[in-house]
mmCIF file of C-alpha atoms in Angstrom:
data_model
loop_
_atom_site.group_PDB
_atom_site.id
_atom_site.type_symbol
_atom_site.label_atom_id
_atom_site.label_comp_id
_atom_site.label_asym_id
_atom_site.label_seq_id
_atom_site.Cartn_x
_atom_site.Cartn_y
_atom_site.Cartn_z
ATOM 1 C CA MET A 1 64.865 293.578 48.460
ATOM 2 C CA ASN A 2 61.935 295.356 46.847
ATOM 3 C CA ALA A 3 58.557 293.655 47.049
ATOM 4 C CA ASP A 4 55.385 294.292 45.100
ATOM 5 C CA VAL A 5 53.176 292.917 47.891
ATOM 6 C CA THR A 6 53.839 292.599 51.627
ATOM 7 C CA VAL A 7 51.978 290.112 53.815
ATOM 8 C CA ASP A 8 52.029 290.569 57.590
ATOM 9 C CA ALA A 9 51.669 287.223 59.352
ATOM 10 C CA LYS A 10 53.342 288.191 62.624
ATOM 11 C CA GLY A 11 51.975 286.263 65.587
ATOM 12 C CA LEU A 12 50.370 283.593 63.408
ATOM 13 C CA ALA A 13 51.352 279.913 63.512
ATOM 14 C CA CYS A 14 51.072 277.157 60.924
ATOM 15 C CA PRO A 15 49.186 276.963 58.687
ATOM 16 C CA MET A 16 48.303 280.674 58.601
ATOM 17 C CA PRO A 17 51.553 282.095 57.108
ATOM 18 C CA ILE A 18 51.141 279.703 54.162
ATOM 19 C CA VAL A 19 47.407 280.425 53.872
ATOM 20 C CA LYS A 20 48.005 284.189 53.829
ATOM 21 C CA THR A 21 50.851 283.782 51.308
ATOM 22 C CA LYS A 22 48.730 281.559 49.067
ATOM 23 C CA ASN A 23 45.814 284.012 49.147
ATOM 24 C CA ALA A 24 48.006 287.030 48.415
ATOM 25 C CA ILE A 25 49.958 285.445 45.576
ATOM 26 C CA LYS A 26 46.717 284.521 43.771
ATOM 27 C CA ASN A 27 46.096 288.214 43.096
ATOM 28 C CA MET A 28 49.622 288.963 41.876
ATOM 29 C CA ASN A 29 51.043 288.962 38.361
ATOM 30 C CA ALA A 30 53.721 286.490 37.297
ATOM 31 C CA GLY A 31 57.174 287.864 38.046
ATOM 32 C CA GLU A 32 56.035 290.013 40.965
ATOM 33 C CA THR A 33 57.675 289.536 44.364
ATOM 34 C CA LEU A 34 55.842 288.850 47.614
ATOM 35 C CA GLU A 35 57.352 289.686 51.001
ATOM 36 C CA LEU A 36 56.057 287.619 53.936
ATOM 37 C CA ILE A 37 56.850 288.856 57.440
ATOM 38 C CA THR A 38 56.226 286.287 60.169
ATOM 39 C CA THR A 39 57.336 285.202 63.628
ATOM 40 C CA ASP A 40 56.623 281.519 62.928
ATOM 41 C CA LYS A 41 59.893 279.539 63.145
ATOM 42 C CA GLY A 42 58.300 276.742 61.130
ATOM 43 C CA SER A 43 58.046 279.110 58.169
ATOM 44 C CA VAL A 44 61.793 278.729 57.606
ATOM 45 C CA ALA A 45 61.091 275.244 56.243
ATOM 46 C CA ASP A 46 57.432 275.614 55.272
ATOM 47 C CA ILE A 47 57.576 278.608 52.916
ATOM 48 C CA PRO A 48 60.433 277.274 50.728
ATOM 49 C CA ALA A 49 58.705 273.866 50.582
ATOM 50 C CA TRP A 50 55.389 275.502 49.659
ATOM 51 C CA ALA A 51 57.068 277.597 46.954
ATOM 52 C CA LYS A 52 58.740 274.526 45.504
ATOM 53 C CA SER A 53 55.536 272.472 45.531
ATOM 54 C CA THR A 54 53.589 275.251 43.790
ATOM 55 C CA GLY A 55 56.250 276.212 41.235
ATOM 56 C CA HIS A 56 56.906 279.691 42.639
ATOM 57 C CA GLU A 57 60.502 280.845 43.062
ATOM 58 C CA TYR A 58 61.723 281.143 46.634
ATOM 59 C CA LEU A 59 64.172 284.051 46.561
ATOM 60 C CA SER A 60 65.501 284.529 50.080
ATOM 61 C CA LEU A 61 65.041 284.656 53.824
ATOM 62 C CA VAL A 62 66.110 287.542 56.046
ATOM 63 C CA GLU A 63 66.088 287.083 59.811
ATOM 64 C CA GLU A 64 65.756 290.247 61.906
ATOM 65 C CA GLY A 65 65.434 289.484 65.609
ATOM 66 C CA ASP A 66 62.358 287.289 65.993
ATOM 67 C CA LEU A 67 61.108 288.133 62.491
ATOM 68 C CA PHE A 68 61.456 285.875 59.464
ATOM 69 C CA ILE A 69 61.097 287.799 56.201
ATOM 70 C CA HIS A 70 60.600 285.616 53.125
ATOM 71 C CA TYR A 71 60.676 286.706 49.480
ATOM 72 C CA VAL A 72 58.813 284.670 46.856
ATOM 73 C CA LYS A 73 58.475 285.440 43.133
ATOM 74 C CA LYS A 74 55.197 284.409 41.543
ATOM 75 C CA ALA A 75 55.613 281.888 38.747
ATOM 76 C CA GLU A 76 53.895 281.819 35.388
ATOM 77 C CA PRO A 77 50.563 279.993 35.589
ATOM 78 C CA LYS A 78 50.858 276.258 35.035
ATOM 79 C CA GLU A 79 48.565 273.330 35.007
ATOM 80 C CA ASN A 80 48.061 271.847 38.424
ATOM 81 C CA VAL A 81 49.033 268.228 38.823
ATOM 82 C CA GLU A 82 46.063 266.358 40.234
ATOM 83 C CA THR A 83 46.896 263.657 42.738
ATOM 84 C CA ASP A 84 44.653 260.901 43.979
ATOM 85 C CA VAL A 85 45.841 261.117 47.577
ATOM 86 C CA VAL A 86 43.243 259.706 49.943
ATOM 87 C CA SER A 87 42.491 261.520 53.211
ATOM 88 C CA ILE A 88 41.227 260.008 56.445
ATOM 89 C CA SER A 89 40.187 261.611 59.714
ATOM 90 C CA ASN A 90 42.129 261.516 62.955
ATOM 91 C CA GLU A 91 39.452 259.178 64.322
ATOM 92 C CA GLU A 92 39.949 256.729 61.442
ATOM 93 C CA LEU A 93 43.694 256.601 62.115
ATOM 94 C CA ILE A 94 43.097 256.178 65.857
ATOM 95 C CA SER A 95 40.863 253.168 65.137
ATOM 96 C CA LYS A 96 43.641 251.563 63.071
ATOM 97 C CA LEU A 97 46.436 252.100 65.624
ATOM 98 C CA GLY A 98 47.627 248.773 66.956
ATOM 99 C CA SER A 99 45.321 246.751 64.707
ATOM 100 C CA GLU A 100 47.632 246.659 61.710
ATOM 101 C CA PRO A 101 51.270 247.401 60.964
ATOM 102 C CA MET A 102 51.573 250.975 59.775
ATOM 103 C CA LEU A 103 54.065 253.640 58.942
ATOM 104 C CA VAL A 104 53.172 257.163 60.077
ATOM 105 C CA LEU A 105 55.215 260.136 58.853
ATOM 106 C CA ASP A 106 54.986 263.286 60.954
ATOM 107 C CA VAL A 107 56.085 266.167 58.701
ATOM 108 C CA ARG A 108 56.063 268.864 61.393
ATOM 109 C CA GLU A 109 59.225 270.526 62.673
ATOM 110 C CA PRO A 110 61.312 268.613 65.273
ATOM 111 C CA GLU A 111 60.154 270.877 68.119
ATOM 112 C CA GLU A 112 56.501 270.170 67.275
ATOM 113 C CA TYR A 113 57.207 266.436 67.019
ATOM 114 C CA ALA A 114 58.969 266.454 70.413
ATOM 115 C CA ALA A 115 55.970 268.123 72.046
ATOM 116 C CA GLY A 116 53.754 265.173 71.117
ATOM 117 C CA HIS A 117 53.343 262.717 68.263
ATOM 118 C CA VAL A 118 51.554 259.511 67.342
ATOM 119 C CA PRO A 119 53.351 256.574 68.993
ATOM 120 C CA GLY A 120 55.877 255.105 66.580
ATOM 121 C CA ALA A 121 55.616 257.960 64.053
ATOM 122 C CA TYR A 122 58.713 258.879 62.096
ATOM 123 C CA SER A 123 59.806 262.511 62.159
ATOM 124 C CA VAL A 124 60.528 263.745 58.627
ATOM 125 C CA PRO A 125 60.044 267.530 58.469
ATOM 126 C CA LEU A 126 58.387 268.761 55.287
ATOM 127 C CA SER A 127 61.602 270.396 54.100
ATOM 128 C CA GLN A 128 63.332 266.974 54.220
ATOM 129 C CA VAL A 129 60.657 264.758 52.662
ATOM 130 C CA GLU A 130 62.203 264.790 49.194
ATOM 131 C CA GLY A 131 65.583 263.777 50.629
ATOM 132 C CA TYR A 132 64.029 260.754 52.366
ATOM 133 C CA LEU A 133 62.024 259.457 49.395
ATOM 134 C CA ASN A 134 64.401 256.571 48.698
ATOM 135 C CA ALA A 135 64.059 255.402 52.322
ATOM 136 C CA ILE A 136 60.255 255.522 52.291
ATOM 137 C CA PRO A 137 58.847 252.157 51.177
ATOM 138 C CA GLN A 138 56.575 252.259 48.135
ATOM 139 C CA ASP A 139 54.947 248.908 48.868
ATOM 140 C CA GLN A 140 53.524 249.903 52.259
ATOM 141 C CA THR A 141 50.711 252.320 53.093
ATOM 142 C CA ILE A 142 52.142 255.549 54.481
ATOM 143 C CA TYR A 143 50.011 257.776 56.732
ATOM 144 C CA VAL A 144 51.179 261.407 56.544
ATOM 145 C CA MET A 145 50.264 264.011 59.126
ATOM 146 C CA CYS A 146 51.159 267.456 60.416
ATOM 147 C CA LYS A 147 49.402 269.973 62.684
ATOM 148 C CA SER A 148 46.551 271.067 60.411
ATOM 149 C CA GLY A 149 46.757 269.184 57.110
ATOM 150 C CA MET A 150 48.527 271.867 55.048
ATOM 151 C CA ARG A 151 52.073 270.487 55.293
ATOM 152 C CA SER A 152 50.849 266.903 55.015
ATOM 153 C CA GLN A 153 49.146 267.819 51.714
ATOM 154 C CA MET A 154 52.392 269.315 50.381
ATOM 155 C CA ALA A 155 54.335 266.240 51.534
ATOM 156 C CA CYS A 156 51.806 263.914 49.894
ATOM 157 C CA ASP A 157 51.941 265.921 46.648
ATOM 158 C CA THR A 158 55.749 265.678 46.634
ATOM 159 C CA MET A 159 55.677 261.942 47.322
ATOM 160 C CA TRP A 160 52.970 261.352 44.698
ATOM 161 C CA MET A 161 54.896 263.181 41.985
ATOM 162 C CA LYS A 162 57.931 260.999 42.782
ATOM 163 C CA GLY A 163 56.011 257.736 42.408
ATOM 164 C CA HIS A 164 54.707 257.050 45.916
ATOM 165 C CA THR A 165 51.018 256.327 45.391
ATOM 166 C CA ASN A 166 50.182 254.304 48.505
ATOM 167 C CA ILE A 167 49.892 257.347 50.784
ATOM 168 C CA ILE A 168 47.077 258.552 53.007
ATOM 169 C CA ARG A 169 46.818 262.055 54.431
ATOM 170 C CA VAL A 170 45.514 262.308 58.004
ATOM 171 C CA VAL A 171 43.373 265.409 58.632
ATOM 172 C CA PRO A 172 43.089 267.611 60.494
ATOM 173 C CA GLY A 173 46.227 266.234 62.185
ATOM 174 C CA MET A 174 47.963 266.790 65.495
ATOM 175 C CA GLY A 175 46.279 270.147 66.120
ATOM 176 C CA ASP A 176 43.051 268.268 66.918
ATOM 177 C CA TRP A 177 44.531 264.884 67.866
ATOM 178 C CA ASN A 178 42.863 263.113 70.796
ATOM 179 C CA GLY A 179 44.526 259.723 70.433
ATOM 180 C CA PRO A 180 47.599 258.322 72.174
ATOM 181 C CA VAL A 181 50.671 260.561 72.228
ATOM 182 C CA GLU A 182 54.382 260.061 72.849
ATOM 183 C CA LYS A 183 56.136 263.144 74.117
ATOM 184 C CA GLN A 184 59.770 262.181 74.283
ATOM 185 C CA PHE A 185 61.976 263.132 71.371
ATOM 186 C CA THR A 186 62.676 259.878 69.564
ATOM 187 C CA PRO A 187 63.471 260.695 65.941
ATOM 188 C CA LYS A 188 63.503 257.641 63.744
ATOM 189 C CA SER A 189 65.329 257.363 60.466
#
């Protein structure tokens, strides 16, 4: 596939492939195609979800060895939908753990979740959030987190646009988490 712009994000982990893609696409014209080359396995879910949440067209993924090559077509400019999603720090969430009933959604990939997550958190990878919306209660506060805050923002935006307004984004997320951690793989659905 021919690309107008190529972004090399090899060796970079979340959130950097998305950050580099976002920065590059800003300088492109609508209808132009961006090629992102990365080694980040999480990009397989993250880049299509990012494209969908921003209105860009995700064209395809090519896997060559340990490389993931994504193609995204820049969309026509549109008005951004402003959400009123509240953010809290890791420390604020840690202080609430155990003191009140809560629902924590971890929107990282299953491998990241298995390596360590907030006790009792539900694993719902970003690429699956929209499919789980009917199962996510709208009358309960939902705390959403990822590794750095990028995927949790996209998840919160998706949930907000579908009517979930009682959501709180936890930043910076598991990348800087110093609270209690479960390490066994216990997906909850």
